[in-house]
Coordinates of C-alpha atoms in Angstrom, one line a residue:
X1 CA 18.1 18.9 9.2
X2 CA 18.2 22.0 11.4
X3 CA 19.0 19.3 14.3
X4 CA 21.6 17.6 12.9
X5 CA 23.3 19.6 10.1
X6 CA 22.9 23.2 11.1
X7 CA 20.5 26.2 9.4
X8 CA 22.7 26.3 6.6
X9 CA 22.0 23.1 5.4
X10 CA 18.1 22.9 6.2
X11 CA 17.3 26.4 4.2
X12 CA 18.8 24.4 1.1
X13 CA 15.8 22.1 1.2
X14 CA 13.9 23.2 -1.0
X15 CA 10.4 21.2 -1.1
X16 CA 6.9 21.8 -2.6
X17 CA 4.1 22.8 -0.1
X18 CA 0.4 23.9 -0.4
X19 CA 1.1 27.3 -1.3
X20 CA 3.7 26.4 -4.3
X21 CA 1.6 24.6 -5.9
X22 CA -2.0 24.8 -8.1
X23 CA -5.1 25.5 -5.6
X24 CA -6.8 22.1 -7.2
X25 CA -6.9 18.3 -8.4
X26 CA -3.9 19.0 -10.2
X27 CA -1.8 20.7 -7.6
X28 CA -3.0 17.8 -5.4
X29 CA -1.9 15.0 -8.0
X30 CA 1.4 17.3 -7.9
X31 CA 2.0 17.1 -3.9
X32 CA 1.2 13.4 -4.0
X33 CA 3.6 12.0 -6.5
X34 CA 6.2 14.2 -5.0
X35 CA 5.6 12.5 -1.7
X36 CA 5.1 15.5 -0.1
X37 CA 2.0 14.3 1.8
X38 CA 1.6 16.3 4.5
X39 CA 1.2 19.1 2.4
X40 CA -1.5 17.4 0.1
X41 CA -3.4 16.9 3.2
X42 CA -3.4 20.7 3.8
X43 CA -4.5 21.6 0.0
X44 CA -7.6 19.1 0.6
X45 CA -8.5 21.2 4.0
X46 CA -8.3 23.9 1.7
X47 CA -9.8 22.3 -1.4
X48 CA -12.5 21.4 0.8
X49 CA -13.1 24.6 2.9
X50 CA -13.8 25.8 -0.3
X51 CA -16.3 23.6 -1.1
X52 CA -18.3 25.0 2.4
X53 CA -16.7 21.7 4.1
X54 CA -14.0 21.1 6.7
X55 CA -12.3 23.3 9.1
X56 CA -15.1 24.9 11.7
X57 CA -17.9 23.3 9.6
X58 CA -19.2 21.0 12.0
X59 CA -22.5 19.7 12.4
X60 CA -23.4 22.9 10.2
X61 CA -26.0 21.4 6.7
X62 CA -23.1 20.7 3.7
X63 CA -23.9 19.3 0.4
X64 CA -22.0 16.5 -0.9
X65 CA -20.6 16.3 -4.5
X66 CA -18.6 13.9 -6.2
X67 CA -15.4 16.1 -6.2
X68 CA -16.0 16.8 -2.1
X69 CA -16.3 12.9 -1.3
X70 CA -13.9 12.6 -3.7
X71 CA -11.3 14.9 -1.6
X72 CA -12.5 13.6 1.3
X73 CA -11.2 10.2 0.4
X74 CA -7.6 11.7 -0.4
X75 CA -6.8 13.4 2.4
X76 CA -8.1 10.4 4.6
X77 CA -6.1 8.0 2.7
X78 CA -3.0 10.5 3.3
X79 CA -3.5 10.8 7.0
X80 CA -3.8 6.6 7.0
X81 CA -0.6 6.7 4.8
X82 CA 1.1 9.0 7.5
X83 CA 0.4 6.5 10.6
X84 CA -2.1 9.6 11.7
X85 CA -4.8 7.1 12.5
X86 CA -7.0 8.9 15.0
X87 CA -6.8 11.9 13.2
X88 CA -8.5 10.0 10.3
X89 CA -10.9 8.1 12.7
X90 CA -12.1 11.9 14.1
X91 CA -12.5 13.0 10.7
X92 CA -14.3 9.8 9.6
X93 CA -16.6 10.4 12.1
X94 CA -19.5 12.6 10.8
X95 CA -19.8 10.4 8.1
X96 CA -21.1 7.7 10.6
X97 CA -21.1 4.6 8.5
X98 CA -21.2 6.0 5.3
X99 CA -25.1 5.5 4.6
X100 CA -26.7 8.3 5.2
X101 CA -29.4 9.9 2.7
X102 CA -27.1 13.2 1.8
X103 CA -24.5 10.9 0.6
X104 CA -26.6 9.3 -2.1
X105 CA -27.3 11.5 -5.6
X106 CA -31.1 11.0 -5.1
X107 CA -30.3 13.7 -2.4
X108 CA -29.6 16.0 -4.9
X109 CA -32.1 15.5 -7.5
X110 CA -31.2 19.6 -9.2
X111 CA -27.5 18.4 -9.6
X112 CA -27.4 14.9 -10.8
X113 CA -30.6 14.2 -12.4
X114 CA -31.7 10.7 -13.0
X115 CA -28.6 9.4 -10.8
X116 CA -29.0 6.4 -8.5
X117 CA -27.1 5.0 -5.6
X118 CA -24.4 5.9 -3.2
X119 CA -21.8 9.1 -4.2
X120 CA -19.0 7.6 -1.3
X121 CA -16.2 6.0 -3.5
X122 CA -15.7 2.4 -3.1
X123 CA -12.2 2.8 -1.9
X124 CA -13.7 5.3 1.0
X125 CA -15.6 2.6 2.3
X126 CA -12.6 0.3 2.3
X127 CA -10.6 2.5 3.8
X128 CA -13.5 3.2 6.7
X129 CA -13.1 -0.7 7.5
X130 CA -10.3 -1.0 7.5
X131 CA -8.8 2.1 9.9
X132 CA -10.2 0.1 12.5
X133 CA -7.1 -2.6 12.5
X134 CA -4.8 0.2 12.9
X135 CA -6.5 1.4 15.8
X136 CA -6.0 -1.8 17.4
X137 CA -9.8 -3.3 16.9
X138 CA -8.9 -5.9 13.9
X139 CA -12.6 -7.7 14.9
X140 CA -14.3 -4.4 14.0
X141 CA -12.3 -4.0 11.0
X142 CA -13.1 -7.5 9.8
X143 CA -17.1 -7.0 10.9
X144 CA -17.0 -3.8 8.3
X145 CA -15.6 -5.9 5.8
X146 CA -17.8 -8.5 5.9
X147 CA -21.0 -5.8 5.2
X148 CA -19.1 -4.1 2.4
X149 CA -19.0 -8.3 1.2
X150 CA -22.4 -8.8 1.4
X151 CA -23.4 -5.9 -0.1
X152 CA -21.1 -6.7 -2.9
X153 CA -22.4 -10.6 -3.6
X154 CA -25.9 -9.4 -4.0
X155 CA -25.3 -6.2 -6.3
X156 CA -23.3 -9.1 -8.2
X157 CA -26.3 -11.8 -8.1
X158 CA -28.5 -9.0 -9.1
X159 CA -26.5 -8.7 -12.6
X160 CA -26.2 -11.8 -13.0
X161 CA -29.7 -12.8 -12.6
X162 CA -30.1 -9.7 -15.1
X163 CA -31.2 -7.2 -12.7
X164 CA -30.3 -3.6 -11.8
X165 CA -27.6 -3.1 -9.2
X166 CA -30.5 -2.4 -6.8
X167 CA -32.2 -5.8 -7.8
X168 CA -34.9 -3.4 -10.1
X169 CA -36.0 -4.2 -13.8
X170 CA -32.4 -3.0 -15.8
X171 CA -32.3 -1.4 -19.2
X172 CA -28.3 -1.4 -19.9
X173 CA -27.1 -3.2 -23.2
X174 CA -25.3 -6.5 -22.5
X175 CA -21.6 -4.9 -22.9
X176 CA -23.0 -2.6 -20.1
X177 CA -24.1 -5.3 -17.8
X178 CA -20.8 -7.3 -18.6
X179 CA -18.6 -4.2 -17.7
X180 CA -20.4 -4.1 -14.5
X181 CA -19.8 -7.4 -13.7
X182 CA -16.6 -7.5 -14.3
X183 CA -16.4 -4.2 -11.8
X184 CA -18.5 -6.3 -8.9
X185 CA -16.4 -8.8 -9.2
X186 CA -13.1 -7.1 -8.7
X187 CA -14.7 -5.2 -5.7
X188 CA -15.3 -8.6 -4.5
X189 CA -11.9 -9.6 -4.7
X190 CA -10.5 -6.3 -3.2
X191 CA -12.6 -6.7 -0.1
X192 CA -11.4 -10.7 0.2
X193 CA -7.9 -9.2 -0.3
X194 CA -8.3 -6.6 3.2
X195 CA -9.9 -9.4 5.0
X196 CA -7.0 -11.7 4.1
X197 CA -4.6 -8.9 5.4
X198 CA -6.6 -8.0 8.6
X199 CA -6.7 -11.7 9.1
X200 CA -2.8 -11.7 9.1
X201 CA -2.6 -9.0 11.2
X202 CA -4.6 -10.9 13.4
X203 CA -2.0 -14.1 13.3
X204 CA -5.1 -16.0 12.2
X205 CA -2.9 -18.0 9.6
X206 CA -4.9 -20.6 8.6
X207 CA -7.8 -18.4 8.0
X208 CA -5.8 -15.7 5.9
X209 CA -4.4 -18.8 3.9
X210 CA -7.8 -19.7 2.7
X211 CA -9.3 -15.9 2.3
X212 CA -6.0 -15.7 -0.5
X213 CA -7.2 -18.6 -1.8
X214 CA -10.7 -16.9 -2.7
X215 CA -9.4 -13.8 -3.9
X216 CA -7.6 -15.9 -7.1
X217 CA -11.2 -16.5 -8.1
X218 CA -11.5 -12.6 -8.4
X219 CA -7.7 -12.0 -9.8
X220 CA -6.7 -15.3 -11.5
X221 CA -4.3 -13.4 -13.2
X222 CA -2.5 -12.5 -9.9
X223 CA -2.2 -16.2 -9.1
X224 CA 1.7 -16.5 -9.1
X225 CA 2.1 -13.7 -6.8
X226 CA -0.7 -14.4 -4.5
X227 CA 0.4 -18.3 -4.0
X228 CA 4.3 -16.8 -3.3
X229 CA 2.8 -14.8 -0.7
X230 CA 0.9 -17.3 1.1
X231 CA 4.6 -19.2 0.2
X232 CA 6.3 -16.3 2.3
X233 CA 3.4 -16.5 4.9
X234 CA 4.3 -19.8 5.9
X235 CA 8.1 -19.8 5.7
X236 CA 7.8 -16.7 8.5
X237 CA 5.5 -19.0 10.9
X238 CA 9.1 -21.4 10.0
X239 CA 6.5 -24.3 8.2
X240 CA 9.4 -25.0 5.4
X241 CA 7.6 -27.7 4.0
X242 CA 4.3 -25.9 3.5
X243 CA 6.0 -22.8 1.7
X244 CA 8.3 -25.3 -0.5
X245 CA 5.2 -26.8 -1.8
X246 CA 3.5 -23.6 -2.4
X247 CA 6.6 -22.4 -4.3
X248 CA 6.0 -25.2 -6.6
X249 CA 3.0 -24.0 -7.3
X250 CA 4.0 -21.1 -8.5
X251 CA 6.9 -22.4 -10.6
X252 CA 3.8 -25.0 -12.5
X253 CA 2.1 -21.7 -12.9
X254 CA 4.8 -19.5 -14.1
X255 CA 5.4 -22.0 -16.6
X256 CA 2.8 -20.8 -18.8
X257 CA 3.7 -17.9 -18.5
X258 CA 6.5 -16.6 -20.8
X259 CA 9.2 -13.7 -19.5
X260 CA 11.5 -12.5 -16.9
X261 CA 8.9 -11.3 -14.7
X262 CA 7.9 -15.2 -14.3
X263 CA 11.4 -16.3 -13.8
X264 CA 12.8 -13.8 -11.1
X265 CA 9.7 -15.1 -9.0
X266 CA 10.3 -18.2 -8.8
X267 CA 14.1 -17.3 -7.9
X268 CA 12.8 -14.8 -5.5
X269 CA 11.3 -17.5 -3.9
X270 CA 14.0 -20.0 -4.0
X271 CA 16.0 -17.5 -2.4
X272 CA 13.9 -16.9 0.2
X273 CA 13.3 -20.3 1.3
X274 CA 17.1 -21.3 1.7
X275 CA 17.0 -17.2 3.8
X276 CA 14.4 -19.6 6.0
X277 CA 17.1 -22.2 6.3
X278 CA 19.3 -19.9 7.3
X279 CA 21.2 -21.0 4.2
X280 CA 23.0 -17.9 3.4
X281 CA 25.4 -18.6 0.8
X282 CA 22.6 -20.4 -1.3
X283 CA 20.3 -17.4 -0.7
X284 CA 23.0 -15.2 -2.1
X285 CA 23.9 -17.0 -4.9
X286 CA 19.4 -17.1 -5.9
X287 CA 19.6 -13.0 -5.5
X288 CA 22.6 -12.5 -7.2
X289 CA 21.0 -14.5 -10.3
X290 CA 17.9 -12.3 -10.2
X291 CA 20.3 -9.0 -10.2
X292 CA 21.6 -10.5 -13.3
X293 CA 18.4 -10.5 -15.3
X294 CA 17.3 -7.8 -13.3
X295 CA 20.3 -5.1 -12.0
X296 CA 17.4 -2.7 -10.7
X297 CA 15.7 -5.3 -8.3
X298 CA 15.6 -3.5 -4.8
X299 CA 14.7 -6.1 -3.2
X300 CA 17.0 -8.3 -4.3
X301 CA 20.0 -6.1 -4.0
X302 CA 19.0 -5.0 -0.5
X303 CA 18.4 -8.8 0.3
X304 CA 21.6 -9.7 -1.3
X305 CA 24.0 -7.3 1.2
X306 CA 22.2 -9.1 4.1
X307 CA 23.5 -12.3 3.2
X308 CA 26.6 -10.9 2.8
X309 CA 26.5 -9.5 6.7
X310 CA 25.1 -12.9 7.8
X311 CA 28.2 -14.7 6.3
X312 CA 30.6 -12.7 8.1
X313 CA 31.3 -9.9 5.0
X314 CA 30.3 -6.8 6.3
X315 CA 32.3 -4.6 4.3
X316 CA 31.2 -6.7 1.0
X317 CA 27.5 -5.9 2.3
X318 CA 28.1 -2.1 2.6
X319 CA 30.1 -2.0 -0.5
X320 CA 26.9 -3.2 -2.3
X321 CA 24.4 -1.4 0.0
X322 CA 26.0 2.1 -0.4
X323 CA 26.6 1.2 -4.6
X324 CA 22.9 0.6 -5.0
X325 CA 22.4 3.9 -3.2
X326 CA 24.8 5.7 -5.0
X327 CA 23.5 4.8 -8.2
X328 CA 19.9 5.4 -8.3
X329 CA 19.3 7.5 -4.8
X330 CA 15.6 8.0 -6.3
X331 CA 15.0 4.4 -6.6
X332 CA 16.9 3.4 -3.9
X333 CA 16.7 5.6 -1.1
X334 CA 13.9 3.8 0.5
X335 CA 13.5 3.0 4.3
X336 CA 14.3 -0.7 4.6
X337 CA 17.6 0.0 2.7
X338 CA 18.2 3.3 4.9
X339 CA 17.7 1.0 7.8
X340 CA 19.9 -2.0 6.8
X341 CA 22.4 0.6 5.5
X342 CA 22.9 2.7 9.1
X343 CA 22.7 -0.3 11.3
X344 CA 26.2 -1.4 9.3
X345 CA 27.5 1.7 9.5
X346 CA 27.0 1.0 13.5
X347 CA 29.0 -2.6 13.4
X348 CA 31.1 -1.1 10.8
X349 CA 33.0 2.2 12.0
X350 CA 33.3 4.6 15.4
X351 CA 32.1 7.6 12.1
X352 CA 28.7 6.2 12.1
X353 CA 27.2 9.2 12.8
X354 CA 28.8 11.4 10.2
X355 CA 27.7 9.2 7.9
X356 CA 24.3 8.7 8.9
X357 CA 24.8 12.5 8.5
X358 CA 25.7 12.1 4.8
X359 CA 22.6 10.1 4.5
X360 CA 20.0 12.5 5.8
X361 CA 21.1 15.4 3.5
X362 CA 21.1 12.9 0.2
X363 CA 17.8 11.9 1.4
X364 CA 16.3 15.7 2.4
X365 CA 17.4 16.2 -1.4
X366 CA 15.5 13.7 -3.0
X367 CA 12.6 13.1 -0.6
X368 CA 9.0 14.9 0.2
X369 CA 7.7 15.9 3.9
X370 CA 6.5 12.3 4.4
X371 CA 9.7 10.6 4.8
X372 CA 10.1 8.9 8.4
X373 CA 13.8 9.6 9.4
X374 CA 13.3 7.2 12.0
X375 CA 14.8 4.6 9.6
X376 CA 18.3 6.6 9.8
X377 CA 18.6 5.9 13.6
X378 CA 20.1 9.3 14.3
X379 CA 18.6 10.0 17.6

């Protein structure tokens, strides 16, 4: 702002930091849904120097609680969130690999009495396997995975054989056992679903293909969406047959399903396979069906306007591009349609930059301090 559009103009951004807002959980919930991330990340160094933890408190004795791992977890997701991914993989570090003994609440028999197992939230350990793939080590990532796996099949055959979690004698009711089968099982599936994605990352298509596949034992009701993916998978490595068949899959499945959520996937996915045949018109005419049953589809609307560009109607494209943005800017004002929208502008018109311009200060109005202006192209 102060770059581009003068002092003036940056002092009217007004946005929430870690000082505006309440010093706990709830100023933190606060921070986050404003997108103002950077600032959350603060409020846990805060939240967690008050907890004896954090800044300057290395390799000095901490206790762990539920709240501090808890915090913990936030502010590392944030920093993955923010692309910071050494900074997360420093601050990972003391935690080695998240199995030592002060981690676990028979550490701390005076605060949780009674308590068994491990106090690091699941997600925290997914997150820990998964940094890795970011960092440009996608075996290592994969390698974590497959121990949090493990781990999870035999806490599940222990309740199923009608053990304890820890494969003791168990004394829950059969509603409690049940719940925590059902909770094993979708851990399961979580952990199939990162290996699937680090597996992509990795260009290992056939493999990713088949971990998808498992996960619809864990989320059967997620079967449409995961069988359009591996649809979409397959029509970017241009195997047109393979995704067309897949899509059918998903239209057989959808059919049992009632409603519009059903219906605009299986268009979504027509629309994308003629996109893979470079069939614009067709495409076009598939994502201007869904905006009829669906006028706040971002991705269609978005995917829509490139048609238009690729059939030769640019100022059709940015007619619809800039409407969309115009209309909702909160719902709309995301990157990919930023980026689509100023790389028009360039092909369109020697003004590009004031209008790129115009573009930063409706998003500094609407947006928090984790926005990547990147996507504008104004450098």
């Amino acid at each position: 702002m102060l770059r581009f559009l003068g002092e003036k103009a940056a002092a009217k951004r007004q946005v929430l930091n870690a000082d505006s807002v309440e010093q706990s959980f709830v100023g933190l919930k606060q921070l986050i849904s404003c997108r103002n991330w950077r600032a959350a990340v603060d409020l846990c160094g805060r939240l967690l120097t008050a907890h004896g933890q954090g800044y300057g408190k290395s390799g000095l004795l901490t206790s762990h609680t539920t709240d501090s791992l808890q915090l913990w977890f936030v502010r590392l997701a944030l920093l993955v969130k923010l692309g910071l991914f050494q900074n997360a993989e420093m601050e990972f570090e003391p935690f080695g690999n998240l199995d030592q003994p002060d981690l676990y609440y028979e550490y701390y028999p005076h605060v949780y009495p009674g308590r068994r197992g491990s106090m690091v939230p699941f997600s925290m350990r997914i997150l820990h396997a998964e940094l890795q793939q970011y960092l440009g080590n996608p075996q290592e990532s994969l390698d974590r995975l497959h121990k949090v796996k493990t781990v999870c099949s035999k806490i599940l055959a222990n309740l199923e054989q009608g053990l304890a979690e820890d494969g003791g004698m168990s004394s829950v009711t059969q509603e409690g056992r049940q719940a925590s089968i059902r909770l094993w099982r979708s851990r399961l599936g979580r952990v199939m679903y990162s290996m699937a994605n680090c597996l992509l990352l990795m260009k290992d298509y056939v493999l990713a293909v088949e971990a998808y596949h498992s996960v619809i034992k864990y989320y059967p009701e997620q079967e449409p969406q995961l069988l359009s993916g591996i649809g979409r998978i397959s029509l970017q490595i241009g195997d047109i047959k393979t995704a067309e068949k897949y899509f059918q899959d998903v239209e057989k499945v959808t059919q049992k399903l009632d409603g519009l959520q059903g219906k605009i996937m299986v268009l979504m996915n027509s629309a994308f396979l003629h996109l893979g045949q470079n069939n614009f018109a067709e495409a076009h005419r598939f994502f201007t069906e869904i905006l009829r049953m669906d006028p706040r589809n971002a991705v269609a609307n978005n995917n829509a306007a490139v048609c238009l560009l690729y059939l030769g109607k640019l100022k059709d494209s940015l007619r619809q591009l800039e409407a969309m943005v115009q209309q909702d800017p909160r719902h709309y004002l995301h990157e990919s349609v930023l980026f689509n929208l100023t790389t028009m502008y360039e092909l369109e018109s020697s003004r590009s930059m004031q209008k790129k311009q115009a573009l930063l200060e409706a998003v500094a109005g609407k947006e928090g301090d984790s926005f990547n202006t990147q996507c504008l192209k104004l450098a």
